[in-house]
XYZ file of C-alpha atoms in Angstrom:
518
model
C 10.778 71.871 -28.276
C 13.389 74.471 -26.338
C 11.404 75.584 -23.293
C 13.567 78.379 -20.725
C 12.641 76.169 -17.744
C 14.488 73.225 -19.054
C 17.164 73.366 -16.422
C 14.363 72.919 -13.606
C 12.376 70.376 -15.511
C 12.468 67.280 -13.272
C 13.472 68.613 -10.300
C 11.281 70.437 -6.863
C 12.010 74.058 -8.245
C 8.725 75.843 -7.557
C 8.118 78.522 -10.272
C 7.365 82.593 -9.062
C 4.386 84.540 -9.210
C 6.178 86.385 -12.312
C 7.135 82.846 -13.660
C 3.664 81.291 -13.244
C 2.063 83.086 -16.249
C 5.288 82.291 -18.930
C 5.251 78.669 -17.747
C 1.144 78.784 -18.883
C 1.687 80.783 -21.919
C 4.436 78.231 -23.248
C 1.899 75.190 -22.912
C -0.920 76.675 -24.797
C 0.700 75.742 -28.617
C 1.418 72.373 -27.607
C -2.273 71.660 -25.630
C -3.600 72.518 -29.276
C -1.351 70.558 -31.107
C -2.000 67.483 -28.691
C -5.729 67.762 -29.692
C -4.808 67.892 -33.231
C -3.278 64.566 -32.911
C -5.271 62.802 -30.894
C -8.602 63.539 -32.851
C -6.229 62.109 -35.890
C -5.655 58.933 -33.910
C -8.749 58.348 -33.174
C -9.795 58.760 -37.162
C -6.914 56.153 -37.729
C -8.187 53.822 -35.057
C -11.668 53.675 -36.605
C -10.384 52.802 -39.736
C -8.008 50.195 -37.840
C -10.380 48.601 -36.649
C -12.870 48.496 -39.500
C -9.745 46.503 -41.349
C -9.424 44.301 -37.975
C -13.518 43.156 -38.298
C -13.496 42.838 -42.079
C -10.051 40.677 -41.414
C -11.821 38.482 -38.351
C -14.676 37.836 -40.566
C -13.227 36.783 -43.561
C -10.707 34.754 -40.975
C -14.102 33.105 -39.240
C -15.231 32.173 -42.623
C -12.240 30.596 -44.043
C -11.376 28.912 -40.735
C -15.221 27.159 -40.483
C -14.427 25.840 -44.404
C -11.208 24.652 -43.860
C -12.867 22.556 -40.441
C -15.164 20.681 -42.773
C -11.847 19.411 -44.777
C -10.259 18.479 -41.161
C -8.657 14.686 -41.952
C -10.505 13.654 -38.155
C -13.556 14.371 -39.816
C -13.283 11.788 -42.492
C -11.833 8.493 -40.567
C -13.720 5.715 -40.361
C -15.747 4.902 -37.134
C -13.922 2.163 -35.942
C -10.523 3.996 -36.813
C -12.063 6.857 -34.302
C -13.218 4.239 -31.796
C -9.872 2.826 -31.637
C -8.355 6.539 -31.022
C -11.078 6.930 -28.273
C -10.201 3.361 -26.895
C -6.438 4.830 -26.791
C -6.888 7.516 -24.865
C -8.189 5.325 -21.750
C -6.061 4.404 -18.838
C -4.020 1.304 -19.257
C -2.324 1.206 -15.719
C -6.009 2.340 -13.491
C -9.672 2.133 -13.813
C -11.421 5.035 -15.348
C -12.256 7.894 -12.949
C -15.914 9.334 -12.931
C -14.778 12.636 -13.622
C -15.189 14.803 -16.972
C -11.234 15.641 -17.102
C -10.074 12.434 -18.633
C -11.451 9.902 -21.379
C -14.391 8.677 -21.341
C -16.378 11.160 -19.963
C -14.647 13.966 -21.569
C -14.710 12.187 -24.831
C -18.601 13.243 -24.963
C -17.705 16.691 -23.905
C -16.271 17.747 -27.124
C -18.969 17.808 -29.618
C -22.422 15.910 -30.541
C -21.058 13.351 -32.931
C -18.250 12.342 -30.146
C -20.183 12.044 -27.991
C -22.899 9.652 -29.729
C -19.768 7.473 -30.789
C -18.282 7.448 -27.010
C -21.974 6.134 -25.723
C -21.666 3.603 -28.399
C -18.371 1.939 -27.963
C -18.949 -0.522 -24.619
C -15.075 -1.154 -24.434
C -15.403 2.886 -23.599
C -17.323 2.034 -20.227
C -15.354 -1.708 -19.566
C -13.518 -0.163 -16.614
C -14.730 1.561 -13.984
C -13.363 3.356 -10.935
C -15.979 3.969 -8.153
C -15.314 6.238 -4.732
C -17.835 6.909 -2.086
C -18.923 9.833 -1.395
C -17.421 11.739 1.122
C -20.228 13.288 3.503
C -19.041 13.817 7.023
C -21.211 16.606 7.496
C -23.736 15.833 4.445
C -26.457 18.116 3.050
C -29.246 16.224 1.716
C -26.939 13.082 1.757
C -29.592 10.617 -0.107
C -29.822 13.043 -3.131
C -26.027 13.429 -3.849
C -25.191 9.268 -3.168
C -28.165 8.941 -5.153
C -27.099 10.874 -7.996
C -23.688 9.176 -7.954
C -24.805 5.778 -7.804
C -27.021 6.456 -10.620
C -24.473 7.960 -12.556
C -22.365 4.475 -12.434
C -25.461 2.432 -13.374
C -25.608 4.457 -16.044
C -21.541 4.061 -16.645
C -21.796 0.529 -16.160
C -25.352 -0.086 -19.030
C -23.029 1.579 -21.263
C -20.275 -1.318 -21.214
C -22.919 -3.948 -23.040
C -21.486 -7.220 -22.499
C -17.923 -6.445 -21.735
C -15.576 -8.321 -19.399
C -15.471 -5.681 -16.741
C -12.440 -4.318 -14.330
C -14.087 -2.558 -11.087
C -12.221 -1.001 -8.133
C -13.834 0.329 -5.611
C -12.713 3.045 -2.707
C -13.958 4.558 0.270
C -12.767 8.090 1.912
C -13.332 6.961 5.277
C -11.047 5.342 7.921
C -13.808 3.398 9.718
C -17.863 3.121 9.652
C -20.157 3.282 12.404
C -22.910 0.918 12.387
C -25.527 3.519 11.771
C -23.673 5.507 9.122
C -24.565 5.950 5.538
C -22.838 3.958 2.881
C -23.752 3.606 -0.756
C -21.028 0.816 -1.127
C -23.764 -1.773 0.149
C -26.043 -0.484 -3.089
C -23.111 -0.560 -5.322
C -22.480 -4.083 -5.029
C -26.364 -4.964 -4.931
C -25.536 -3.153 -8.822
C -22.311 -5.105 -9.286
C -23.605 -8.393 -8.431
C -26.063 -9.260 -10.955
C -22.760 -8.386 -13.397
C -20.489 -10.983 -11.541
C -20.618 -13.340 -14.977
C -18.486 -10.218 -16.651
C -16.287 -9.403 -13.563
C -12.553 -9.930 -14.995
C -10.339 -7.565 -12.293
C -12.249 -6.750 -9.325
C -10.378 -4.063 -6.625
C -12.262 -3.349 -3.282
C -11.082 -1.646 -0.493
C -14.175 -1.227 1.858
C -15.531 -1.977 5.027
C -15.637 -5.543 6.333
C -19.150 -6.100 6.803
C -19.606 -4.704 3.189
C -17.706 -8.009 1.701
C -20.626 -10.004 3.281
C -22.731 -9.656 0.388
C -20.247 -11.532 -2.052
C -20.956 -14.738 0.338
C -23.644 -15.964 -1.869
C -21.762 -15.612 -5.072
C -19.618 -18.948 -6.223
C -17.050 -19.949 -8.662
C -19.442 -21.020 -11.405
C -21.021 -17.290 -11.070
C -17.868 -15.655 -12.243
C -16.112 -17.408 -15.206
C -14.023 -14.474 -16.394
C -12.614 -13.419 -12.989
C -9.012 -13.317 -13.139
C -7.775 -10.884 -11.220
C -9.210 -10.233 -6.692
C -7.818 -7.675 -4.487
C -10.154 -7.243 -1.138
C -8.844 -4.313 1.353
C -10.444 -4.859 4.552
C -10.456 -1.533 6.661
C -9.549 -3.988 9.221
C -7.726 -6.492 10.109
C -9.886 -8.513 11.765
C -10.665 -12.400 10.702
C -11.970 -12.069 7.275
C -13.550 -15.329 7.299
C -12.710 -15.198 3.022
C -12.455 -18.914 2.841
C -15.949 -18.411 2.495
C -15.417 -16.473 -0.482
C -16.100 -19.214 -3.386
C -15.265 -16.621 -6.277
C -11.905 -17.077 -5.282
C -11.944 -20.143 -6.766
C -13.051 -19.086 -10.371
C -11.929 -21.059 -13.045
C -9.856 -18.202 -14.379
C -8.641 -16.344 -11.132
C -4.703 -16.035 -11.671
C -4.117 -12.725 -9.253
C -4.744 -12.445 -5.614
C -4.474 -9.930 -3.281
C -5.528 -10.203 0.289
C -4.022 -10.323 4.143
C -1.656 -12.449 4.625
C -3.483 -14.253 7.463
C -5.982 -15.432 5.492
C -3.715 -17.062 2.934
C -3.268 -20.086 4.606
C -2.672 -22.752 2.051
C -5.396 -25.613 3.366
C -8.567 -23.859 3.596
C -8.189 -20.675 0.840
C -10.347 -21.201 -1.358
C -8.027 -20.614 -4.323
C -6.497 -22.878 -7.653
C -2.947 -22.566 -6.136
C -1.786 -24.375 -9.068
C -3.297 -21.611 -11.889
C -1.854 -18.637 -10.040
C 0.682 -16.316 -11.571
C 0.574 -13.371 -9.067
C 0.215 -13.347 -5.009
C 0.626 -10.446 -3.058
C -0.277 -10.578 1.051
C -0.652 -7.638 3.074
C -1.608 -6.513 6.283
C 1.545 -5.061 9.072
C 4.134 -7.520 9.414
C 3.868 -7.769 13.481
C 0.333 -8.865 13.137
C 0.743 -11.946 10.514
C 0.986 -15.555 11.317
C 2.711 -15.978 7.878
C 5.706 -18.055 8.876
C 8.704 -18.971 6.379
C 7.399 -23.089 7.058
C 4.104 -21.274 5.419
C 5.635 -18.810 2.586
C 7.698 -22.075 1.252
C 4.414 -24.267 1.034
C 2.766 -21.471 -0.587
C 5.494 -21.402 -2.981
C 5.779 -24.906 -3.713
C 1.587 -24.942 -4.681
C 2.294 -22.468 -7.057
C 4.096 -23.784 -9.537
C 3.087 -20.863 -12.599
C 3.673 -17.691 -10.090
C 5.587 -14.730 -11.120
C 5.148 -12.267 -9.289
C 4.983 -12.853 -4.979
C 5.077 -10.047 -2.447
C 4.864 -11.831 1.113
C 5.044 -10.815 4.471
C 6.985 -12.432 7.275
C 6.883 -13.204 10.742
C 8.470 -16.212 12.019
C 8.685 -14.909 15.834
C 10.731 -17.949 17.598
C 10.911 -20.110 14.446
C 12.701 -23.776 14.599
C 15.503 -23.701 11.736
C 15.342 -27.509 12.112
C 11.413 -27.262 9.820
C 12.972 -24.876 7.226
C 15.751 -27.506 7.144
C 13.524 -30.245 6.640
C 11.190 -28.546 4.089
C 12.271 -29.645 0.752
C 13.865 -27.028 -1.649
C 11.458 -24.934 -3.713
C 11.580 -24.404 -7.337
C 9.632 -21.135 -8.785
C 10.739 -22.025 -12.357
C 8.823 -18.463 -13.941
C 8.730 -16.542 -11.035
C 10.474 -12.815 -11.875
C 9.522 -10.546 -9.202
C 10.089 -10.913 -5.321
C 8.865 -8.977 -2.158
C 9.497 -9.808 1.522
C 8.283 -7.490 4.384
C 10.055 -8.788 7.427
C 9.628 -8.553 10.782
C 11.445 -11.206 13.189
C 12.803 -13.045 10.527
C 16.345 -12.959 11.874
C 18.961 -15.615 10.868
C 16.043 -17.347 9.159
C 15.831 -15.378 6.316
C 18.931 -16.578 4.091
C 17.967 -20.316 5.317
C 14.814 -19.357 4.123
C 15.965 -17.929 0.866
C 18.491 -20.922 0.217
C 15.078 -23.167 0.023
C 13.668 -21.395 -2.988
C 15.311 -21.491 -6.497
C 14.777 -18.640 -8.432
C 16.231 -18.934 -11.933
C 13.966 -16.198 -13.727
C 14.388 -13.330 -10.794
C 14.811 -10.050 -12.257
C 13.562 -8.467 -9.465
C 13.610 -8.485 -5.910
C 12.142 -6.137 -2.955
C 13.380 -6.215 0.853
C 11.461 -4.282 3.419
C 13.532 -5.181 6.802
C 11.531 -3.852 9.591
C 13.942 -1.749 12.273
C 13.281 -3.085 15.482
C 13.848 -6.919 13.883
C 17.559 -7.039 14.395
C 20.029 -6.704 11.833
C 19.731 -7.427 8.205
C 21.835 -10.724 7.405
C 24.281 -10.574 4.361
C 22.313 -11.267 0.742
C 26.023 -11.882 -0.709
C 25.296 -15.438 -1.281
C 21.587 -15.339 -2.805
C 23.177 -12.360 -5.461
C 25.642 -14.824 -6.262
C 23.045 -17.171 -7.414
C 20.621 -14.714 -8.813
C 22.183 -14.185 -12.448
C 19.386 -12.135 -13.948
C 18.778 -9.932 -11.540
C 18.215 -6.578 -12.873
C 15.779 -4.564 -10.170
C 17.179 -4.413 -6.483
C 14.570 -2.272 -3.907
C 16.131 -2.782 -0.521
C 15.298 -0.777 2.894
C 17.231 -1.889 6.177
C 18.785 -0.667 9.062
C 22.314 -1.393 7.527
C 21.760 -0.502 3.958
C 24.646 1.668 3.685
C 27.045 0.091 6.331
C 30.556 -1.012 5.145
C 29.811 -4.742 5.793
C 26.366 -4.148 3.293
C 27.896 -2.109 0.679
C 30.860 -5.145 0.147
C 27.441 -7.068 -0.390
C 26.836 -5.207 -3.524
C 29.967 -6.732 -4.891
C 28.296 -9.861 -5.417
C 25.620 -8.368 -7.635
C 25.394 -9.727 -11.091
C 26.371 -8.032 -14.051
C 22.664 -7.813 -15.397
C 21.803 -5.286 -12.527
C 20.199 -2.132 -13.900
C 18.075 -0.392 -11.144
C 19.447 -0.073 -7.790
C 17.029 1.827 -5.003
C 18.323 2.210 -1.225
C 16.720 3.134 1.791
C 19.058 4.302 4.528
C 18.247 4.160 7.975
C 20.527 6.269 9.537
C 20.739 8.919 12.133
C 20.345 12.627 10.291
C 23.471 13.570 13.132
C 25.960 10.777 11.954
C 28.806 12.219 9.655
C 28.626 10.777 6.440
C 32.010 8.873 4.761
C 33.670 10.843 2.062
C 36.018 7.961 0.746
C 36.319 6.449 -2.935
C 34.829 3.305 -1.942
C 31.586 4.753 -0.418
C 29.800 2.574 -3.399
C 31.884 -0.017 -4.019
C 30.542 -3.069 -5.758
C 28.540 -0.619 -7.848
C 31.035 -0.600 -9.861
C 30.595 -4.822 -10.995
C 27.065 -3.320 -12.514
C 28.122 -2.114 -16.269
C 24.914 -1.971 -16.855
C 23.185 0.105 -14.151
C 20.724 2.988 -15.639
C 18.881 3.990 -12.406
C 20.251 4.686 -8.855
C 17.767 5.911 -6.067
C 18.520 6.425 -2.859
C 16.421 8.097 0.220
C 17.329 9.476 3.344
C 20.716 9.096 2.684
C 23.104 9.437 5.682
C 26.231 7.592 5.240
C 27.167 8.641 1.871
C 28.816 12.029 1.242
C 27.865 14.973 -1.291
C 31.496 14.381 -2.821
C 31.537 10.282 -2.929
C 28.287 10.934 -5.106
C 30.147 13.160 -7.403
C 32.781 10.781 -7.784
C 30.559 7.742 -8.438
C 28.133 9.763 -10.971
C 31.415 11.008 -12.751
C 33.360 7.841 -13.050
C 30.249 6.295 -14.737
C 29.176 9.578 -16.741
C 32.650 8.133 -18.011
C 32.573 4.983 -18.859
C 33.495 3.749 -22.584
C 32.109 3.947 -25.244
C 28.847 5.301 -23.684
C 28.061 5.239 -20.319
C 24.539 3.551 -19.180
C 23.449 5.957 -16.113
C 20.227 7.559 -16.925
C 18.687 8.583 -13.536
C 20.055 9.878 -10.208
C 17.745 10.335 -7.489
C 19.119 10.990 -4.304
C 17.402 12.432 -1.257
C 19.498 13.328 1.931
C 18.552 13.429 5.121
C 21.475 15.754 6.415
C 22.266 18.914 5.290
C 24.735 19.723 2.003
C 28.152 19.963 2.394
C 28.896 20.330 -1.183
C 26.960 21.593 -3.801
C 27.423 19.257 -7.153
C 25.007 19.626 -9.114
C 27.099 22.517 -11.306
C 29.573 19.895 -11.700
C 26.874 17.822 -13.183
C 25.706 20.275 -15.380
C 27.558 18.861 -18.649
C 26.067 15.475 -17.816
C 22.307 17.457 -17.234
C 22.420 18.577 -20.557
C 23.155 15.367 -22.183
C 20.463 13.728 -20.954
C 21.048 12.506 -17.503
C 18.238 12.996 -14.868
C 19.544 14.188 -11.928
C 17.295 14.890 -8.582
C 18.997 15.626 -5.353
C 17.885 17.013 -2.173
C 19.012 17.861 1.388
C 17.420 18.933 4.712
C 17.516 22.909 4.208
C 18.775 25.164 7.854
C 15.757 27.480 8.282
C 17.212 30.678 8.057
C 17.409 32.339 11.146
C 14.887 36.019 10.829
C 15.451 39.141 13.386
C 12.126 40.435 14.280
C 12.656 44.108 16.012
C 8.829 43.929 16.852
C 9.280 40.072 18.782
C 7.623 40.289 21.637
C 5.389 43.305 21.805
C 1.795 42.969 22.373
C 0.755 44.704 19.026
C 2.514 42.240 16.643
């Protein structure tokens, strides 16, 4: 449509008095043709969406037919019980909560859920937490309702071996507060003949009630982890159902792992982990070695170690260990000092695939591993976190890793002001691991942005097809060089890359800083 004003359509042009009445007369077609139309959409629309309901209904129909054919429909029970039993946690305990399996198993429709209350493997495993109540409203109803709610979790598991852990929000208990761990294990006792992986980290006092329990009460116990909330003297060589015909896996503080008086088949166990803070254990290397050397079927040991002012004459004169099966090592040190290798020379470890250091700061400097990667020929796993990770005279340790090596993770200690080394050897023995998928390292210091882009490029290149999968570097410096475009072509062939630095906060100019309104 040609209209006279066109030239002043879209601009602030006010119209005259004259031009007022010609602006008025030129809109009165199109106002009626406008009706027109819309009164013809709206005749269209009806019809639209007659089609749309006649189309959604014979959709709804079809759709509720073709449900009843639905293959799920038609398996087998045990086919769908196996399903169900595959969509429970394998690495945890089952969570009392409807957003994962079982629970929401029975959430999805009548006949699921009649199957899930019917399959006791469904119900074998069980994660319980305390309610957390600092300020609690009608306290006795809510615990109530949740310690009903696991009865009822726990009837459902028929006669089931059984794998419990059991956690508690709170730091520390006053006498007088309210707990509904001591009813919990009241419920879990009478079950101890089906107990096979028990995990309880709960007040001290709380443990008291497992006293009157005893080996013959719990035949299928394999499997103990007790978390004290303190660190006090357990007194667990009371604790008989440590010595279970079956128990293979224990986990408790390290003080209380005293070879004479625990109450444990030293001979059946394959996994022993101690814990507790390293400056508060007794555990000396004289004790770690006879541990070892009781324990002839262990593979997996994480230990903690404080020998203090230890004489190197007893390690000398304690005869060499053997741990013929045993594949994965952890030490927490503390004080261990020029010990350590003497201690490591007394255990032979031809199976180690993996091994874990966790060198405390303030215990002196980390002694060379050189020798005990020499000996170590299937290594393949190598956690390590010390002062002098990523010092020259550690790095040339690396050199002596063997050829099996395939995950490397470092924790540098170094100061976030200390300028990092931009050389080619920044990782040098790294490069006697042709096998080496995954390389982590945290609070990297010492190594620069551009000695990373060398290494990660050198092995992106290796023929015929390089092994690096992961690279997972956190710095704790800012960047100096931005690589990860240059890794781009590696990115999108696979390679997972994951690098970080400490960010400047930008600096912001506030004109209103400092007046009283802002």
């Amino acid at each position: 449509m040609v209209s006279p004003f066109a030239s002043l359509l879209g601009t602030n042009y006010s119209p005259t008095d004259e031009e007022v009445p010609k602006i008025k007369a030129l809109l009165a077609e199109p106002a009626f043709r406008l009706k027109r139309l819309e009164d013809e959409i709206r005749e269209l629309q009806k019809t639209l969406d007659e089609l749309a309901a006649e189309r959604d209904s014979l959709v709804g129909y079809m759709d509720s037919h073709r449900a009843l054919l639905s293959p799920i429909r038609r398996l087998p029970l045990d086919i769908l019980q196996e399903i169900f039993l595959a969509c429970i946690p394998t690495h945890r305990n089952c969570a009392m909560s409807a957003l994962e399996a079982p629970v929401l198993l029975g959430r999805i429709c009548s006949s699921w859920r009649s199957i899930s209350l019917s399959t006791p493997r469904l119900w074998a495993k069980l994660h319980f937490v305390e309610p957390y109540l600092p300020y609690a409203f009608e306290p006795a109803t809510r615990t109530t309702q949740h310690l009903e709610g696991a009865k009822s979790w726990l009837d459902r598991s028929g006669l089931c071996p059984l794998s419990i852990s059991l956690r508690t929000p709170h730091s520390s208990y006053a006498p007088d507060s309210y707990s509904s761990l001591q009813d919990f294990i009241q419920t879990l006792i009478p079950l101890a003949s089906r107990w096979q992986h028990i995990d309880f980290y709960m007040p001290l006092a709380t443990f008291d009630a497992l006293y009157q329990l005893t080996e013959t009460d719990v035949p299928l116990l394999e499997s103990v982890a007790f978390h004290p909330l303190s660190y006090s003297e357990t007194g667990w060589n009371r604790f008989r159902v440590l010595n279970g015909p079956r128990v293979s896996s224990i986990y408790a503080l390290g003080n209380d792992l005293m070879a004479e008086d625990f109450p444990i088949r030293w001979q059946e166990l394959t996994a022993l982990e101690m814990a507790g803070p390293t400056w508060r254990t007794s555990v000396t290397s004289e004790i770690v070695l006879r541990i070892l050397g009781n324990c002839p079927k262990l593979q997996s040991c994480k230990v903690i170690l404080n020998d203090g002012h230890p004489s190197s004459g007893v390690l000398l004169a304690h005869p060499p260990v053997e741990c013929k099966f045993l594949h994965t090592l952890q030490f927490s040190c503390e004080n261990a000092g020029a010990t350590f290798p003497r201690l490591l020379d007394r255990i032979s470890l031809p199976e180690l695939r993996s091994f874990i250091l966790r060198w405390e700061v303030d215990s002196g400097a980390c002694p060379s591993l050189a020798h005990q990667f020499k000996g170590w020929t299937k290594l393949e796993s190598l956690d390590i976190d010390s002062e002098r990770t990523l010092t020259p005279e550690f790095l040339e340790d690396f050199r002596s890793l063997p050829p099996t090596m395939r995950r490397l993770v470092i924790h540098d200690v170094g100061l976030a002001e200390q300028v990092p080394r931009d050389t080619d050897d920044s990782l040098p023995g790294l490069a006697v691991c042709p096998l080496l998928e995954t390389l982590e390292i945290y609070k990297c210091v010492n190594i620069s942005d551009a000695a990373l882009l060398r290494f990660i490029t050198a092995r992106m290149g290796v023929a015929p097809r390089p092994t690096l999968r992961r690279v997972h570097v956190t710095f704790n410096r800012y960047m100096t060089l931005d690589i990860l475009p240059s890794l781009q072509p590696f990115i999108e062939n696979g390679l997972d890359v994951s690098i970080s630095h400490n960010e400047r906060a930008p600096m912001k100019l506030a004109p209103w800083l400092g007046l009283s309104d802002t």
